[in-house]
Coordinates of C-alpha atoms in Angstrom, one line a residue:
Chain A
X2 CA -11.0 48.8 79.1
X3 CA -8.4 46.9 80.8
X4 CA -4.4 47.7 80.2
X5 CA -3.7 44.9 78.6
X6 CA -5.7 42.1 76.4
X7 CA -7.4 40.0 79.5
X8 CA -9.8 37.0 78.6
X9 CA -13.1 38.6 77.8
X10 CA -16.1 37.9 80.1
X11 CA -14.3 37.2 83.3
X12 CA -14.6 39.6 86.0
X13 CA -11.9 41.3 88.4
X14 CA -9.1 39.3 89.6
X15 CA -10.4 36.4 87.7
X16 CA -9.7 37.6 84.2
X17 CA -5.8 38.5 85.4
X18 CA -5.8 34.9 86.9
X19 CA -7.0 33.7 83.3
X20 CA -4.2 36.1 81.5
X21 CA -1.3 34.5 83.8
X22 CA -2.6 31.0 85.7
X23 CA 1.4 30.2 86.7
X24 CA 0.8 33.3 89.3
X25 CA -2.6 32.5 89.6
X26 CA -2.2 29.8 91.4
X27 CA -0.5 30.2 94.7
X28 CA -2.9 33.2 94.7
X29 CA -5.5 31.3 95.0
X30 CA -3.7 28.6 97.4
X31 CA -2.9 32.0 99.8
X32 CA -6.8 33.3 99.7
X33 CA -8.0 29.6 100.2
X34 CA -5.5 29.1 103.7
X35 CA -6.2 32.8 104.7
X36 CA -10.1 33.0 104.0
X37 CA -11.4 29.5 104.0
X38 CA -9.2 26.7 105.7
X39 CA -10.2 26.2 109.1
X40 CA -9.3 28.9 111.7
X41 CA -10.3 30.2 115.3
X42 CA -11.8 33.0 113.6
X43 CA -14.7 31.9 111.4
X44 CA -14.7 32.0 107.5
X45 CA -17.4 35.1 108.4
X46 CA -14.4 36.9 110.2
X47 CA -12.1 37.1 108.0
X48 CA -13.9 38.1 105.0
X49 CA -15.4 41.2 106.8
X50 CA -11.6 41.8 107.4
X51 CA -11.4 41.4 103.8
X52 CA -13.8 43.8 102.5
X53 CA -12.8 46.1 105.2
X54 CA -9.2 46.5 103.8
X55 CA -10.8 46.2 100.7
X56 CA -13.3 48.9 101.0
X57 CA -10.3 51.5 102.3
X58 CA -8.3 50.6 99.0
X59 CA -10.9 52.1 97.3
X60 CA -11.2 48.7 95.1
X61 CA -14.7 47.8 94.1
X62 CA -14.8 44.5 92.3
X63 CA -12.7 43.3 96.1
X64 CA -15.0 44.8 98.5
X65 CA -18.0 43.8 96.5
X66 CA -16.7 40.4 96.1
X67 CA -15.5 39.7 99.1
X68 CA -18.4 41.8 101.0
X69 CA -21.3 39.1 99.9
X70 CA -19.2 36.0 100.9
X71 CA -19.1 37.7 103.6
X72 CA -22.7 37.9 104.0
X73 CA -23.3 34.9 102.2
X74 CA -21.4 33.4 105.8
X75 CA -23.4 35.3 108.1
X76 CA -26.7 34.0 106.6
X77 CA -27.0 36.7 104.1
X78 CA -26.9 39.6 106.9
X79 CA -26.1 42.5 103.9
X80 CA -26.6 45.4 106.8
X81 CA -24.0 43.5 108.6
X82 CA -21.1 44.0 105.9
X83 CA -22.7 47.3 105.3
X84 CA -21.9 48.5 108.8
X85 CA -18.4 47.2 109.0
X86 CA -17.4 49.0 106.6
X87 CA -19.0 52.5 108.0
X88 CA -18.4 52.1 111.0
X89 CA -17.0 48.9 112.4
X90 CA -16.9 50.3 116.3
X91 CA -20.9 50.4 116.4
X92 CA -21.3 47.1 114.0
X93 CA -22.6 43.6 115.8
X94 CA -19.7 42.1 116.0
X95 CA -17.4 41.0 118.6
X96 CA -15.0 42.9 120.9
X97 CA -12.0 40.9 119.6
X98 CA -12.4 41.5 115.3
X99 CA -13.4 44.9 116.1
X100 CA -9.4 44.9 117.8
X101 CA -8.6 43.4 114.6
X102 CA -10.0 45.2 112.1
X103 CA -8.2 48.0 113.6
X104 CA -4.9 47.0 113.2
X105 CA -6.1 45.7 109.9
X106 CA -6.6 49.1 109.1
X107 CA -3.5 50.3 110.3
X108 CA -2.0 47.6 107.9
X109 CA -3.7 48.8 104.8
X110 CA -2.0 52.2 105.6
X111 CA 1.2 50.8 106.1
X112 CA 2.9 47.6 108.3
X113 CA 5.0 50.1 110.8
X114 CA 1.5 51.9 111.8
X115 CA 0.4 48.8 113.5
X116 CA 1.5 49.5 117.4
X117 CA 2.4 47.8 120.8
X118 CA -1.0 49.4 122.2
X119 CA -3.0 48.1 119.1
X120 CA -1.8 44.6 119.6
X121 CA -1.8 44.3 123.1
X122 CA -5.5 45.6 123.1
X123 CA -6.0 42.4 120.8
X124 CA -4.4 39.9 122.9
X125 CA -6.3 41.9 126.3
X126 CA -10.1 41.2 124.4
X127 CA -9.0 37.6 123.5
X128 CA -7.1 37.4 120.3
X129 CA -4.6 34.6 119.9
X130 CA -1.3 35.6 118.4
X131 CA -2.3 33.4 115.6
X132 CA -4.9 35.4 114.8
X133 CA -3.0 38.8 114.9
X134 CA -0.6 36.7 112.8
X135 CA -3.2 36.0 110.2
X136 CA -5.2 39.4 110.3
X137 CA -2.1 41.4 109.7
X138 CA -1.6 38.9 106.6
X139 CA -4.9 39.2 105.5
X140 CA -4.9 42.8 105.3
X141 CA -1.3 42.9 103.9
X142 CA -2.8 40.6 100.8
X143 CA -5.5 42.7 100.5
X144 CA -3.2 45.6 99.6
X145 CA -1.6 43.2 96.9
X146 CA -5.1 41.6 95.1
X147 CA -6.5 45.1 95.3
X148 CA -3.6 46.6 93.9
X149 CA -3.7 43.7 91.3
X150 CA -7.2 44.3 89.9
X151 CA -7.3 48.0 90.2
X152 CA -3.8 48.0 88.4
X153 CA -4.5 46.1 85.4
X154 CA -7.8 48.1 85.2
X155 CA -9.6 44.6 85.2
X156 CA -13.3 44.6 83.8
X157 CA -15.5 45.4 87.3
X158 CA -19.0 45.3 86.1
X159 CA -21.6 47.2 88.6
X160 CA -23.9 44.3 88.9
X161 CA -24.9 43.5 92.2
X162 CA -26.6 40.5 91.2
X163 CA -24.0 39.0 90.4
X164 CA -21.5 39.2 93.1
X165 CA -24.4 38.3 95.2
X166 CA -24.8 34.8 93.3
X167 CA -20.9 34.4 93.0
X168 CA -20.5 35.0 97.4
X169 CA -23.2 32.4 97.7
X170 CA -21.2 30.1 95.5
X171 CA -17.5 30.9 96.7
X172 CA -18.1 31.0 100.3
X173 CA -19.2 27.2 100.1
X174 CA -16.6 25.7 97.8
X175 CA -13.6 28.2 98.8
X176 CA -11.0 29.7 96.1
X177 CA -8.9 27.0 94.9
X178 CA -11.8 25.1 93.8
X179 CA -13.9 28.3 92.5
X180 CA -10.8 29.1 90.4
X181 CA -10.4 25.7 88.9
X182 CA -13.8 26.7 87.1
X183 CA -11.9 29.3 84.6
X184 CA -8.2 28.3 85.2
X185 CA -7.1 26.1 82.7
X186 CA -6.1 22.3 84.1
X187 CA -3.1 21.6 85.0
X188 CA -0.2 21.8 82.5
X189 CA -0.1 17.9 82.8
X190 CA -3.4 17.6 80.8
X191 CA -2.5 20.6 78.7
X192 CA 0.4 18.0 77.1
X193 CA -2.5 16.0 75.6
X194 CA -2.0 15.6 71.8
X195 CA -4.7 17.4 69.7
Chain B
X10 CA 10.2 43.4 119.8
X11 CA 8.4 41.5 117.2
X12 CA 4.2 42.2 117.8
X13 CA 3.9 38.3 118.2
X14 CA 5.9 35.3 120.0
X15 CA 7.6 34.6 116.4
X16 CA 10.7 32.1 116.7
X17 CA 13.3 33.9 117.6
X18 CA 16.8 34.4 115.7
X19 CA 15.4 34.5 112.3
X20 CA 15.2 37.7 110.4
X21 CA 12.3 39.5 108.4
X22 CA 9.8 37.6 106.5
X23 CA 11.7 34.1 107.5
X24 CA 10.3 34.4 111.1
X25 CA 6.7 35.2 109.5
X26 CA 7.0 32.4 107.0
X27 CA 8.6 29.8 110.6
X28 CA 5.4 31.0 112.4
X29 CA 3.0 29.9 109.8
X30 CA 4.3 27.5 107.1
X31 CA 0.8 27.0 105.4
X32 CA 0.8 30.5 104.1
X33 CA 4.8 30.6 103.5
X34 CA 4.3 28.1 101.2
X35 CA 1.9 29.9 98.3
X36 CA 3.9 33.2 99.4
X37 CA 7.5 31.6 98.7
X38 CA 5.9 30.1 95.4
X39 CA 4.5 33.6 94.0
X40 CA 7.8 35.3 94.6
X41 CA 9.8 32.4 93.1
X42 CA 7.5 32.9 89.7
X43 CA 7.6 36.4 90.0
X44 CA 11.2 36.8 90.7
X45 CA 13.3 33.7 89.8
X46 CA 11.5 31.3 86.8
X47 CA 12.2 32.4 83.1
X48 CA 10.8 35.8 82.0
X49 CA 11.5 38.2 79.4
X50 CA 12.1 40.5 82.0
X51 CA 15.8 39.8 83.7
X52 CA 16.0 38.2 87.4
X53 CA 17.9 41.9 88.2
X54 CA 15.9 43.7 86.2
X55 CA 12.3 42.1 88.4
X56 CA 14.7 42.5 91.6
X57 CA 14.6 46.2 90.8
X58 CA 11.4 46.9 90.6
X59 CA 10.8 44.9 93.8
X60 CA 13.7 46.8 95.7
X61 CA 12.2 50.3 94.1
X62 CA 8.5 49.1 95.5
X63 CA 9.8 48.0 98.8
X64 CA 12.2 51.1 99.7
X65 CA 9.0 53.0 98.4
X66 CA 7.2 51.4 101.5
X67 CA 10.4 51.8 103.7
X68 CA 10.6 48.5 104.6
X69 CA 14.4 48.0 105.7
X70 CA 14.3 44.4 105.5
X71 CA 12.6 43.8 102.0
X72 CA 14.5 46.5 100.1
X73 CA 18.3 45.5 102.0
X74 CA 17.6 41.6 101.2
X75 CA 16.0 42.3 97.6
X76 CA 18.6 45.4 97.0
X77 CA 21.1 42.1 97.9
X78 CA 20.0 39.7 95.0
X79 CA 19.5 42.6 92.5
X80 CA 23.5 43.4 93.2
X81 CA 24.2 39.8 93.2
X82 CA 22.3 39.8 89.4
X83 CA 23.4 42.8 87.8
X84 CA 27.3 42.9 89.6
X85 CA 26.4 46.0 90.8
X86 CA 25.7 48.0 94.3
X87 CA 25.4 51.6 92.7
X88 CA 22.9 50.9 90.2
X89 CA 20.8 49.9 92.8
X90 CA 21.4 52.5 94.9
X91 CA 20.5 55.0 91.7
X92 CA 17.5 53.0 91.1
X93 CA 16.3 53.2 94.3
X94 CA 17.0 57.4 94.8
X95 CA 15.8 58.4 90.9
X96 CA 15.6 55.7 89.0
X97 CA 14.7 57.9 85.9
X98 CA 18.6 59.1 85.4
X99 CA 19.8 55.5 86.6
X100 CA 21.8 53.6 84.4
X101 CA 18.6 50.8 83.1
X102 CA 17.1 50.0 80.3
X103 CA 14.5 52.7 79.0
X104 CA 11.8 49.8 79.3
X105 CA 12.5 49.1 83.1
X106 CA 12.4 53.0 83.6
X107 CA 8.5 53.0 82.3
X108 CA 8.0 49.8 83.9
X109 CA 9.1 51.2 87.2
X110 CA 7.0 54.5 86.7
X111 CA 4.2 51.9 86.4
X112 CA 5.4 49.7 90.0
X113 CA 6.1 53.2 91.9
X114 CA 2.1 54.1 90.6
X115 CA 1.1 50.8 91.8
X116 CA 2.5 51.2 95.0
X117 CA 0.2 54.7 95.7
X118 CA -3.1 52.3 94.6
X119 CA -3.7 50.4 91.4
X120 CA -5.9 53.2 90.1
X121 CA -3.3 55.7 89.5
X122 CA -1.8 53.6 86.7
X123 CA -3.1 55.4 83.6
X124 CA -3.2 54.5 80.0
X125 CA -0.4 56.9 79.5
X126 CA 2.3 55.0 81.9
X127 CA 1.3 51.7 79.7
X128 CA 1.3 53.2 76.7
X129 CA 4.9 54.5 77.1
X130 CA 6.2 51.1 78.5
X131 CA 4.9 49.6 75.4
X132 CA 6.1 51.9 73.1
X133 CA 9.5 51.5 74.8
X134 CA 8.9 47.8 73.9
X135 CA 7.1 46.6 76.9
X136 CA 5.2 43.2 75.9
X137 CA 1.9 42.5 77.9
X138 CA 3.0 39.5 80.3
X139 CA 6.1 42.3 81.3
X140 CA 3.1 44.9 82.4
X141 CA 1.4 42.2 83.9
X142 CA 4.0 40.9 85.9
X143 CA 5.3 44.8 87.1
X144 CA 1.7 45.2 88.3
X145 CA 1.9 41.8 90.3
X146 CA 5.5 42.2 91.8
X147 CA 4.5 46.1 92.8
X148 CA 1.5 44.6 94.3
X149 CA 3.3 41.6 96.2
X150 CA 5.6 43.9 97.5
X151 CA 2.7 46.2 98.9
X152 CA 1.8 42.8 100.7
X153 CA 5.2 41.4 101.8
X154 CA 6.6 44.8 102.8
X155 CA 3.3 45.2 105.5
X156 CA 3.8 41.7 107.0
X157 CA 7.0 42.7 107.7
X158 CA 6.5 45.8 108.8
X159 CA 3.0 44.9 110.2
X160 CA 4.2 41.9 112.7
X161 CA 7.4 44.0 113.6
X162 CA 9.5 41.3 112.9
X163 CA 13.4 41.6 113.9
X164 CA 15.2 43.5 111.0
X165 CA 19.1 43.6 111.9
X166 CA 21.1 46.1 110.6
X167 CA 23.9 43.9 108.9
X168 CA 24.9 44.2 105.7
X169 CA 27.0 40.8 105.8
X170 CA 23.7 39.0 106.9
X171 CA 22.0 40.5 103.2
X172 CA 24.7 40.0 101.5
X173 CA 24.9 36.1 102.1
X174 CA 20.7 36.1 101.6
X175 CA 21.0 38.0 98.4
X176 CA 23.9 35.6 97.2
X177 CA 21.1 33.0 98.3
X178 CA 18.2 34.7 97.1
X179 CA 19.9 34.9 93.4
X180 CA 21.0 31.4 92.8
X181 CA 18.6 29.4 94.4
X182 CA 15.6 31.5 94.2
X183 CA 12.6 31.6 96.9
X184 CA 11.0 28.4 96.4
X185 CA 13.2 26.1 99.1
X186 CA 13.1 26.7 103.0
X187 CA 16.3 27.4 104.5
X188 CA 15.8 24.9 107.1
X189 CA 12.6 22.9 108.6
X190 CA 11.6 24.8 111.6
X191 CA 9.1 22.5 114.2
X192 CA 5.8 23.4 114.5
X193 CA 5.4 26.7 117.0
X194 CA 3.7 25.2 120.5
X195 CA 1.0 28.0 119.9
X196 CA -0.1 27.3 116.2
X197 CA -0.1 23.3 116.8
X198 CA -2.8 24.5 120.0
X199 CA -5.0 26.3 117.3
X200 CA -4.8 24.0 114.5
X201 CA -6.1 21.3 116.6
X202 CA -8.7 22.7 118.0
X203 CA -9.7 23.9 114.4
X204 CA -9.7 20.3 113.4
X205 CA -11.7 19.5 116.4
X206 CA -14.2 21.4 115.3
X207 CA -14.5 20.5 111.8
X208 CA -14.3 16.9 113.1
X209 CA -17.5 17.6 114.9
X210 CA -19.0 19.7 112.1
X211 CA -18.7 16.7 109.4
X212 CA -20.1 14.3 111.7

């Protein structure tokens, strides 16, 4: 049960979102620049650098979530996201995000980890400082929506089914407009005179 | 040496948020919310805990600029020096001492926050937006503490310099940009070629 009265039926991050849609908000706005926007590194990418950090912080409604978008983006390759998270070195997936995802690790375990060597590798196999910019950001906001959903011991049911379904759907439309769907509207239209 | 070309002269998360203004802009808004709007919970007091979360993660910058405004709010250095070495015999509310029990758990991992830690807070009068928002400022710290840390951005050691941010910081919140910084050389490179290639996509 969660810590504190969340919106019943909403999953994860979703039902905190619900509790408190002020916060909610930019949250979304940073997951939607971060994850969907366009960027030299695909949408695919970054959400395997997602549910990598994700997947080290132990948080299962993120890595879950976040794993079958990823998927969802790599034409529903679920051995793909699988293998990332086991072992990203031996994974199908380029020389560059494998340079990331280590200093995405390094990240998750704390910001002053992340060396001169790691980056410079990065920059050697063809990352763009934008890039490193934007990996070490994703994996720093990992640490805060895991920490978020874990926290507030949100409901996380164990139903692959249905993060499967939800990745299909998210990946497409992005965050800002999946969270529209259980955010209330804007407080303009919450002024309306009942 | 910051990790990446970041403009140079600013300090801390400023030279992160210069670099990339598209993700400055939803992380200035969350900490204005978090930290500045109305709450229950005191500007000093939500200060605190994010001063307590980020000297947790030994980020210099965060904790010295955040350690700043909390001063700046309460009128006091000391208490959050005491906060920040044993915040448990520092002179605070009962309340904020369960709700920072419940940000220092956060800041291990979300799962070590038990039923007990809320349970106290609430007993202590805690109301359930106050628990909510401790969660979310111990978990945006746990983000803005690594992108400081993580780009290696330049941290001086000058307590003036925090002084006049947390002066800053406290009155006018984080919502507003110090000043418009142009568009780095490298970002406008990638954005257009991004926009290239969309271009070509929705055709």
């Amino acid at each position: 049960m969660p810590h504190i009265s969340l919106p019943e039926g909403l999953t994860g991050i979703r039902g905190a979102m619900a509790f408190r849609p002020e916060t909610a908000r930019p949250l979304n706005a940073l997951a939607e620049v971060l994850l969907h926007a366009p960027n030299t590194l695909s949408a695919g990418e970054r959400e395997l650098i997602a549910t990598y950090v994700s997947y080290l912080n132990d948080c299962y409604y993120c890595q879950t979530c976040h794993g079958y978008i990823a998927a969802a983006l790599h034409d529903g390759d679920e051995e793909l996201v699988r293998r990332v998270k086991a072992d990203f070195q031996h994974a199908d997936i380029s020389e560059k995000l494998k340079a990331l995802l280590v200093i995405a690790g390094k990240v998750q375990k704390g910001g002053k980890q992340v060396t001169a060597d790691d980056v410079d590798f990065a920059h050697t196999v063809g990352a763009t400082d934008l890039e490193i910019h934007d990996t070490v950001l994703i994996a720093a906001a990992f640490c805060m929506y895991n920490r978020y959903v874990d926290g507030l011991d949100t409901w996380q049911p164990h139903a692959e089914a249905l993060y499967r379904e939800r990745g299909k759907h998210v990946a497409k439309v992005g965050y800002i407009s999946a969270s529209n769907e259980y955010l209330p509207p804007k407080p303009a239209a919450e002024l309306i005179v009942k | 040496m910051p990790h990446i070309a970041l403009p140079e002269g600013l300090a801390g998360i400023t030279a992160g948020f210069a670099f990339r203004p598209e993700t400055a802009k939803p992380m200035r808004e969350l900490a204005h919310i978090l930290l500045h709007e109305a709450n229950s919970l005191t500007p000093g007091e939500r200060e605190l805990i994010a001063t307590y979360v980020s000297s947790q993660n030994d980020c210099y910058f965060c904790q010295t600029s955040h350690g700043a405004a909390a001063a700046c709010h309460l009128g006091s250095s000391e208490i959050v020096k005491q906060v920040k070495t044993d915040f448990e015999s520092a002179p605070v509310s009962p309340k904020l001492k369960a709700l920072l029990a419940i940000a220092g758990k956060v800041q291990q991992s979300g799962k070590n926050v038990t039923s007990t830690d809320i349970d106290r807070a609430r007993r202590l009068g805690a109301t359930e937006m106050e628990i909510h928002d401790t969660v979310l400022i111990a978990a945006a710290f746990c983000m803005f503490n690594r992108y400081v840390d993580g780009l290696g951005t330049w941290q001086p050691r000058d307590e003036t310099m925090y002084a006049q941010m947390g002066k800053h910081l406290a009155e006018e919140g984080y919502r507003k940009r110090p000043a418009e910084q142009p568009e780095p050389e490298y970002y406008r490179t990638a954005r257009e070629a991004a926009d290239k290639e969309l271009a070509v996509e929705t055709k």
